[in-house]
Amino acid sequence: MAVRMTTLVLFGLCLAGAPALGQGMHHYGPSPAGGNPWSAPDARGGGVMPFAPAGPPSLGPGSFDPTAVTPAGGMMPPGMMPPGMMPPGMMPPGPMPPGMMPPGGIVPTGGMMMPPGAMPPHGLPPGAPVGNGPTDACPTGQCQSDGRSWADAARDMDDRMYDMLRWQFQGSHVRLEWLNYEIEDPGTVLLGEQPTTVPDPTSPFLAFDLQNPANVVGTATVPTTGSILLRDISGSRLVYSTPVAAGDFEISGWVTEQASDQFIQLPLPLNEFGQPQFLATSTLVNGAPANNFQFYDTTYNLEYTSELWGAGAKLLLEGTQPNIVRLRPSVGWRYFSVQESFSQNATFVQTSLFTPSLPNTLQHSQIRSQVYNNVMGLELGFQAEAQWWIFAVGVEPAITLGPNFYKARTVSNNFVSVTDPERIVETTRSTFSPVLELGAYARVRVMENVELRAGYDMMYFTRVQRPARGIIYDIDGATNTSLVRPDRDLQTMAVDGLSLSLVVHFPVCCDSSDGWRR
């Protein structure tokens, strides 16, 4: 009983001593038939609480009568307060202090009203918890100037970056291509100079020793690059195109893997006369034609490599848009890199066979030729394309007008004898070298913003240096050393092959049901 009385006294003191709590009270139940029970104003402009004790308090267990504290008409539904919680007369009769309740009443029939000012105009204050879950609120002093937490600010920045990128890339497309190219073979190039007494050094001819008079020691041939093939060269190309005021601006880059082929020979069997067969390099002597050969009798390895890559940028103008074929002129800049090399590694042992006074000595001979072509210039061309439904076919011819800055490099080591030192010679030149290009393609739309494309590409270089022809085989007759050096022998070269592409278009407008850019 003492505990109940203490609780009731504290509760009453809170109600009587803290009028501001009335701003947070919620009252339930319909208004009495006579109107809103809070609507009768007193002299202070407040409301009148129509509660009145219905009889003497009864504090015994279970003896609380809810109707004793409920105004006529059902201001508080029966059973709202638990038994014994509030004895009659706990609420003071009479008017409510000014400001205790909002003007105009608190509870409309069947509803609930929050007094003005109880909640901020835009919801909870910054950092206030919502429900029982966690919040991104940050401690005081660790928020943004606008009250947002760092996590909220980071999310807003991510959204802005996404919107900016989406705006920048709208209407653009990316094309990723797999290439399968073929480079024109170097052809049948004699790996030596034309001898003075042997019309066809690629056919077996007699080899003589260095004695006087000379003796036949076997037969020999000068190898060629006729067996070198540069086929099935894989590569990739990346193209990005974005719309501009005048049409579409396109940048691209492509590269192929290093293509290589080799020719390995020796040891050779004996000829029909039981004599050795040799491979040889025919040379000049002091720059003049001669009948001089460097022989190899143990191993011979010839390797040829080729590698291409390029980049470009062009503006594809709008052009005409007829019903069947659309023509679009283009202007831009192109760069091509053509790098090739060949190396010849061979060994010779039978020194005494040619010079009986000398013992057999292993001689490892090496000759290497490398070229670096850099073609760049203005590109002019056009695109002609016919479209029907989800299919399209087109051609893209172009010509690049500009110079070729090329470098040739030769290396020789132990070419004449084991005492012949390494010799490196480089030359750099330039020449006007147009490049013709032709592309043909067919594409099909497989998804809303995705295409598959297949094509044929051809590039024709008009003036490039290639390594097999760009070398002079020469020796110094007085010192018996190498004079191998680069030669200027420009030629044409064709590259062609197939391509398979995946094209991804960025939508023009993300809100459109059809984001396809036509």
mmCIF file of C-alpha atoms in Angstrom, residues 249-511:
data_model
loop_
_atom_site.group_PDB
_atom_site.id
_atom_site.type_symbol
_atom_site.label_atom_id
_atom_site.label_comp_id
_atom_site.label_asym_id
_atom_site.label_seq_id
_atom_site.Cartn_x
_atom_site.Cartn_y
_atom_site.Cartn_z
ATOM 1 C CA PHE A 249 34.467 11.662 -82.578
ATOM 2 C CA GLU A 250 36.293 8.323 -82.534
ATOM 3 C CA ILE A 251 39.583 7.221 -81.011
ATOM 4 C CA SER A 252 41.094 3.771 -81.500
ATOM 5 C CA GLY A 253 44.129 1.671 -80.780
ATOM 6 C CA TRP A 254 45.180 -1.785 -81.957
ATOM 7 C CA VAL A 255 48.062 -4.194 -81.568
ATOM 8 C CA THR A 256 49.059 -7.630 -82.844
ATOM 9 C CA GLU A 257 51.072 -10.316 -81.179
ATOM 10 C CA GLN A 258 54.596 -10.870 -82.409
ATOM 11 C CA ALA A 259 54.510 -13.112 -85.452
ATOM 12 C CA SER A 260 57.499 -15.348 -86.027
ATOM 13 C CA ASP A 261 58.703 -18.124 -88.270
ATOM 14 C CA GLN A 262 62.033 -19.854 -88.585
ATOM 15 C CA PHE A 263 64.121 -22.026 -90.851
ATOM 16 C CA ILE A 264 66.434 -24.596 -89.288
ATOM 17 C CA GLN A 265 68.945 -26.558 -91.332
ATOM 18 C CA LEU A 266 72.043 -28.686 -90.851
ATOM 19 C CA PRO A 267 73.720 -30.907 -90.453
ATOM 20 C CA LEU A 268 73.229 -31.788 -94.107
ATOM 21 C CA PRO A 269 73.831 -35.265 -95.506
ATOM 22 C CA LEU A 270 76.678 -35.956 -97.910
ATOM 23 C CA ASN A 271 76.079 -35.256 -101.574
ATOM 24 C CA GLU A 272 75.979 -37.928 -104.288
ATOM 25 C CA PHE A 273 79.775 -37.779 -104.549
ATOM 26 C CA GLY A 274 80.257 -38.481 -100.850
ATOM 27 C CA GLN A 275 81.290 -34.916 -100.157
ATOM 28 C CA PRO A 276 79.929 -32.541 -97.495
ATOM 29 C CA GLN A 277 77.131 -30.099 -98.249
ATOM 30 C CA PHE A 278 77.344 -26.556 -96.885
ATOM 31 C CA LEU A 279 75.120 -23.549 -96.444
ATOM 32 C CA ALA A 280 76.822 -20.256 -97.229
ATOM 33 C CA THR A 281 76.500 -16.466 -97.149
ATOM 34 C CA SER A 282 77.759 -14.791 -100.311
ATOM 35 C CA THR A 283 79.395 -11.397 -99.747
ATOM 36 C CA LEU A 284 80.880 -8.383 -101.391
ATOM 37 C CA VAL A 285 84.549 -7.600 -100.844
ATOM 38 C CA ASN A 286 85.232 -3.966 -99.995
ATOM 39 C CA GLY A 287 81.870 -3.044 -101.495
ATOM 40 C CA ALA A 288 82.449 -4.695 -104.857
ATOM 41 C CA PRO A 289 80.839 -7.865 -106.275
ATOM 42 C CA ALA A 290 82.974 -10.936 -105.683
ATOM 43 C CA ASN A 291 82.932 -14.690 -105.554
ATOM 44 C CA ASN A 292 83.344 -14.924 -101.780
ATOM 45 C CA PHE A 293 81.396 -17.174 -99.385
ATOM 46 C CA GLN A 294 81.210 -17.791 -95.667
ATOM 47 C CA PHE A 295 80.423 -21.500 -95.135
ATOM 48 C CA TYR A 296 78.487 -23.263 -92.353
ATOM 49 C CA ASP A 297 78.629 -26.974 -91.803
ATOM 50 C CA THR A 298 77.164 -27.753 -88.374
ATOM 51 C CA THR A 299 74.018 -25.699 -87.608
ATOM 52 C CA TYR A 300 72.041 -22.956 -89.284
ATOM 53 C CA ASN A 301 69.023 -21.175 -87.777
ATOM 54 C CA LEU A 302 67.105 -18.341 -89.436
ATOM 55 C CA GLU A 303 64.302 -16.588 -87.468
ATOM 56 C CA TYR A 304 62.020 -13.836 -88.775
ATOM 57 C CA THR A 305 59.698 -11.752 -86.513
ATOM 58 C CA SER A 306 57.107 -9.081 -87.226
ATOM 59 C CA GLU A 307 54.915 -6.946 -84.963
ATOM 60 C CA LEU A 308 52.373 -4.209 -85.724
ATOM 61 C CA TRP A 309 50.425 -1.670 -83.698
ATOM 62 C CA GLY A 310 48.736 1.649 -84.282
ATOM 63 C CA ALA A 311 46.415 4.363 -83.002
ATOM 64 C CA GLY A 312 44.234 7.079 -84.410
ATOM 65 C CA ALA A 313 41.544 9.672 -83.918
ATOM 66 C CA LYS A 314 38.984 10.870 -86.439
ATOM 67 C CA LEU A 315 35.825 12.910 -86.808
ATOM 68 C CA LEU A 316 33.020 11.104 -88.593
ATOM 69 C CA LEU A 317 30.762 13.831 -89.985
ATOM 70 C CA GLU A 318 26.988 13.504 -90.160
ATOM 71 C CA GLY A 319 26.848 13.427 -93.969
ATOM 72 C CA THR A 320 23.738 12.402 -95.840
ATOM 73 C CA GLN A 321 20.926 10.223 -94.521
ATOM 74 C CA PRO A 322 18.998 8.722 -97.425
ATOM 75 C CA ASN A 323 16.577 5.861 -97.061
ATOM 76 C CA ILE A 324 19.011 3.104 -98.090
ATOM 77 C CA VAL A 325 22.702 4.114 -97.885
ATOM 78 C CA ARG A 326 24.152 6.685 -95.532
ATOM 79 C CA LEU A 327 27.419 8.404 -96.553
ATOM 80 C CA ARG A 328 29.608 10.008 -93.912
ATOM 81 C CA PRO A 329 32.973 11.645 -94.711
ATOM 82 C CA SER A 330 35.759 11.425 -92.134
ATOM 83 C CA VAL A 331 38.965 13.257 -91.335
ATOM 84 C CA GLY A 332 41.540 12.402 -88.710
ATOM 85 C CA TRP A 333 45.080 11.406 -87.801
ATOM 86 C CA ARG A 334 46.691 7.953 -87.911
ATOM 87 C CA TYR A 335 49.854 6.306 -86.675
ATOM 88 C CA PHE A 336 51.291 2.913 -87.691
ATOM 89 C CA SER A 337 54.256 1.070 -86.239
ATOM 90 C CA VAL A 338 55.837 -1.773 -88.210
ATOM 91 C CA GLN A 339 58.726 -3.536 -86.444
ATOM 92 C CA GLU A 340 60.472 -6.513 -88.035
ATOM 93 C CA SER A 341 63.719 -8.377 -87.598
ATOM 94 C CA PHE A 342 65.560 -11.424 -88.801
ATOM 95 C CA SER A 343 68.544 -13.154 -87.302
ATOM 96 C CA GLN A 344 70.917 -15.739 -88.752
ATOM 97 C CA ASN A 345 72.862 -17.945 -86.351
ATOM 98 C CA ALA A 346 75.228 -20.585 -87.743
ATOM 99 C CA THR A 347 78.305 -22.594 -86.792
ATOM 100 C CA PHE A 348 81.304 -23.862 -88.729
ATOM 101 C CA VAL A 349 83.892 -26.413 -87.591
ATOM 102 C CA GLN A 350 85.856 -27.848 -90.553
ATOM 103 C CA THR A 351 88.465 -25.110 -90.751
ATOM 104 C CA SER A 352 91.195 -27.523 -91.845
ATOM 105 C CA LEU A 353 89.116 -28.616 -94.803
ATOM 106 C CA PHE A 354 89.513 -25.164 -96.357
ATOM 107 C CA THR A 355 92.874 -24.283 -94.814
ATOM 108 C CA PRO A 356 94.858 -27.449 -94.068
ATOM 109 C CA SER A 357 97.432 -25.572 -92.038
ATOM 110 C CA LEU A 358 94.818 -24.553 -89.436
ATOM 111 C CA PRO A 359 93.167 -26.847 -86.876
ATOM 112 C CA ASN A 360 89.420 -27.272 -86.730
ATOM 113 C CA THR A 361 87.908 -24.479 -84.641
ATOM 114 C CA LEU A 362 84.258 -23.925 -83.714
ATOM 115 C CA GLN A 363 83.099 -20.621 -85.165
ATOM 116 C CA HIS A 364 79.705 -19.261 -84.134
ATOM 117 C CA SER A 365 78.573 -16.641 -86.637
ATOM 118 C CA GLN A 366 75.729 -14.192 -86.081
ATOM 119 C CA ILE A 367 74.016 -11.647 -88.326
ATOM 120 C CA ARG A 368 70.930 -9.693 -87.260
ATOM 121 C CA SER A 369 68.884 -7.046 -89.084
ATOM 122 C CA GLN A 370 66.169 -4.921 -87.416
ATOM 123 C CA VAL A 371 63.861 -2.219 -88.798
ATOM 124 C CA TYR A 372 61.474 0.216 -87.103
ATOM 125 C CA ASN A 373 58.918 1.957 -89.331
ATOM 126 C CA ASN A 374 56.831 4.823 -87.947
ATOM 127 C CA VAL A 375 54.189 6.043 -90.382
ATOM 128 C CA MET A 376 51.901 8.915 -89.411
ATOM 129 C CA GLY A 377 49.798 11.517 -91.110
ATOM 130 C CA LEU A 378 46.436 12.945 -92.097
ATOM 131 C CA GLU A 379 43.662 10.424 -92.686
ATOM 132 C CA LEU A 380 40.875 11.080 -95.201
ATOM 133 C CA GLY A 381 38.042 8.663 -95.847
ATOM 134 C CA PHE A 382 34.346 7.992 -95.677
ATOM 135 C CA GLN A 383 31.829 5.482 -94.394
ATOM 136 C CA ALA A 384 29.003 4.059 -96.490
ATOM 137 C CA GLU A 385 26.424 2.049 -94.572
ATOM 138 C CA ALA A 386 23.079 0.454 -95.394
ATOM 139 C CA GLN A 387 20.674 -0.421 -92.562
ATOM 140 C CA TRP A 388 17.615 -2.598 -92.406
ATOM 141 C CA TRP A 389 15.818 -3.479 -89.192
ATOM 142 C CA ILE A 390 18.509 -4.803 -86.809
ATOM 143 C CA PHE A 391 21.094 -5.445 -89.564
ATOM 144 C CA ALA A 392 23.652 -3.155 -91.193
ATOM 145 C CA VAL A 393 26.507 -3.533 -93.683
ATOM 146 C CA GLY A 394 29.114 -0.975 -94.604
ATOM 147 C CA VAL A 395 32.533 -0.118 -96.008
ATOM 148 C CA GLU A 396 35.170 2.306 -94.688
ATOM 149 C CA PRO A 397 37.935 3.179 -97.199
ATOM 150 C CA ALA A 398 40.616 5.645 -96.109
ATOM 151 C CA ILE A 399 44.078 6.922 -97.014
ATOM 152 C CA THR A 400 46.762 8.215 -94.668
ATOM 153 C CA LEU A 401 49.109 10.816 -96.143
ATOM 154 C CA GLY A 402 52.320 11.358 -94.239
ATOM 155 C CA PRO A 403 55.967 10.437 -93.727
ATOM 156 C CA ASN A 404 57.612 7.247 -92.570
ATOM 157 C CA PHE A 405 60.399 7.844 -90.073
ATOM 158 C CA TYR A 406 62.305 4.576 -90.057
ATOM 159 C CA LYS A 407 65.443 3.193 -88.459
ATOM 160 C CA ALA A 408 67.499 0.239 -89.663
ATOM 161 C CA ARG A 409 70.032 -1.584 -87.502
ATOM 162 C CA THR A 410 72.456 -4.408 -88.270
ATOM 163 C CA VAL A 411 74.592 -6.487 -85.919
ATOM 164 C CA SER A 412 77.320 -8.931 -86.970
ATOM 165 C CA ASN A 413 79.619 -10.981 -84.779
ATOM 166 C CA ASN A 414 82.288 -13.563 -85.708
ATOM 167 C CA PHE A 415 81.013 -13.326 -89.259
ATOM 168 C CA VAL A 416 84.333 -13.842 -91.041
ATOM 169 C CA SER A 417 86.351 -15.619 -88.351
ATOM 170 C CA VAL A 418 86.513 -16.192 -84.618
ATOM 171 C CA THR A 419 88.554 -13.010 -84.313
ATOM 172 C CA ASP A 420 85.989 -10.847 -86.150
ATOM 173 C CA PRO A 421 84.575 -8.446 -83.513
ATOM 174 C CA GLU A 422 80.951 -7.421 -83.067
ATOM 175 C CA ARG A 423 79.869 -4.659 -85.438
ATOM 176 C CA ILE A 424 76.708 -2.551 -84.950
ATOM 177 C CA VAL A 425 75.507 -0.027 -87.518
ATOM 178 C CA GLU A 426 72.336 2.120 -87.370
ATOM 179 C CA THR A 427 70.802 4.471 -89.925
ATOM 180 C CA THR A 428 67.750 6.734 -89.631
ATOM 181 C CA ARG A 429 65.878 8.112 -92.611
ATOM 182 C CA SER A 430 62.441 9.389 -93.621
ATOM 183 C CA THR A 431 60.320 9.095 -96.718
ATOM 184 C CA PHE A 432 56.791 9.900 -97.871
ATOM 185 C CA SER A 433 54.771 6.738 -97.310
ATOM 186 C CA PRO A 434 50.991 6.757 -97.956
ATOM 187 C CA VAL A 435 48.924 3.976 -96.395
ATOM 188 C CA LEU A 436 45.722 2.691 -97.996
ATOM 189 C CA GLU A 437 43.023 1.125 -95.836
ATOM 190 C CA LEU A 438 39.810 -0.692 -96.592
ATOM 191 C CA GLY A 439 37.350 -1.994 -94.042
ATOM 192 C CA ALA A 440 34.121 -3.880 -94.685
ATOM 193 C CA TYR A 441 31.752 -5.039 -91.973
ATOM 194 C CA ALA A 442 28.343 -6.419 -91.096
ATOM 195 C CA ARG A 443 26.664 -5.920 -87.746
ATOM 196 C CA VAL A 444 23.535 -7.153 -86.016
ATOM 197 C CA ARG A 445 21.780 -5.883 -82.934
ATOM 198 C CA VAL A 446 21.373 -8.727 -80.427
ATOM 199 C CA MET A 447 20.205 -6.766 -77.368
ATOM 200 C CA GLU A 448 18.843 -3.312 -76.719
ATOM 201 C CA ASN A 449 22.309 -1.726 -76.539
ATOM 202 C CA VAL A 450 24.578 -4.540 -77.742
ATOM 203 C CA GLU A 451 25.783 -5.419 -81.264
ATOM 204 C CA LEU A 452 27.883 -8.162 -82.762
ATOM 205 C CA ARG A 453 30.065 -7.184 -85.704
ATOM 206 C CA ALA A 454 32.235 -9.110 -88.164
ATOM 207 C CA GLY A 455 34.590 -7.445 -90.613
ATOM 208 C CA TYR A 456 37.463 -7.619 -93.070
ATOM 209 C CA ASP A 457 40.410 -5.193 -92.824
ATOM 210 C CA MET A 458 43.210 -4.433 -95.270
ATOM 211 C CA MET A 459 46.194 -2.104 -94.903
ATOM 212 C CA TYR A 460 48.615 -1.452 -97.742
ATOM 213 C CA PHE A 461 51.934 0.238 -96.903
ATOM 214 C CA THR A 462 53.540 1.777 -99.953
ATOM 215 C CA ARG A 463 57.094 2.505 -98.706
ATOM 216 C CA VAL A 464 58.468 0.632 -95.695
ATOM 217 C CA GLN A 465 61.811 -0.909 -94.872
ATOM 218 C CA ARG A 466 61.913 -4.668 -94.300
ATOM 219 C CA PRO A 467 64.862 -6.465 -92.680
ATOM 220 C CA ALA A 468 65.638 -9.194 -95.214
ATOM 221 C CA ARG A 469 66.262 -6.722 -98.040
ATOM 222 C CA GLY A 470 67.635 -3.945 -95.872
ATOM 223 C CA ILE A 471 71.107 -5.395 -95.354
ATOM 224 C CA ILE A 472 74.417 -5.349 -97.241
ATOM 225 C CA TYR A 473 76.730 -8.376 -96.782
ATOM 226 C CA ASP A 474 80.261 -7.018 -97.125
ATOM 227 C CA ILE A 475 83.722 -7.788 -95.741
ATOM 228 C CA ASP A 476 87.020 -5.959 -95.564
ATOM 229 C CA GLY A 477 89.427 -7.959 -97.677
ATOM 230 C CA ALA A 478 92.491 -6.427 -96.049
ATOM 231 C CA THR A 479 91.594 -6.991 -92.398
ATOM 232 C CA ASN A 480 89.279 -9.960 -92.966
ATOM 233 C CA THR A 481 86.536 -8.353 -90.845
ATOM 234 C CA SER A 482 82.854 -7.645 -91.283
ATOM 235 C CA LEU A 483 81.502 -4.606 -93.105
ATOM 236 C CA VAL A 484 77.839 -5.677 -92.784
ATOM 237 C CA ARG A 485 75.581 -2.610 -92.728
ATOM 238 C CA PRO A 486 71.967 -1.543 -93.417
ATOM 239 C CA ASP A 487 70.770 -0.958 -96.947
ATOM 240 C CA ARG A 488 68.052 1.403 -98.142
ATOM 241 C CA ASP A 489 65.621 -0.833 -99.986
ATOM 242 C CA LEU A 490 62.031 0.358 -99.495
ATOM 243 C CA GLN A 491 59.185 -1.866 -100.581
ATOM 244 C CA THR A 492 55.445 -2.383 -100.241
ATOM 245 C CA MET A 493 53.771 -4.500 -97.602
ATOM 246 C CA ALA A 494 50.157 -5.650 -97.231
ATOM 247 C CA VAL A 495 48.357 -6.662 -94.042
ATOM 248 C CA ASP A 496 44.853 -8.089 -94.086
ATOM 249 C CA GLY A 497 42.558 -10.281 -92.030
ATOM 250 C CA LEU A 498 39.282 -10.726 -90.200
ATOM 251 C CA SER A 499 37.832 -9.164 -87.078
ATOM 252 C CA LEU A 500 35.060 -10.072 -84.639
ATOM 253 C CA SER A 501 33.656 -7.324 -82.421
ATOM 254 C CA LEU A 502 31.404 -6.700 -79.456
ATOM 255 C CA VAL A 503 29.817 -3.232 -79.508
ATOM 256 C CA VAL A 504 28.197 -1.749 -76.405
ATOM 257 C CA HIS A 505 26.109 1.439 -76.749
ATOM 258 C CA PHE A 506 25.462 3.758 -73.814
ATOM 259 C CA PRO A 507 21.801 4.890 -73.676
ATOM 260 C CA VAL A 508 21.005 8.383 -74.891
ATOM 261 C CA CYS A 509 18.443 8.843 -72.121
ATOM 262 C CA CYS A 510 18.154 6.515 -69.178
ATOM 263 C CA ASP A 511 14.449 7.325 -68.797
#
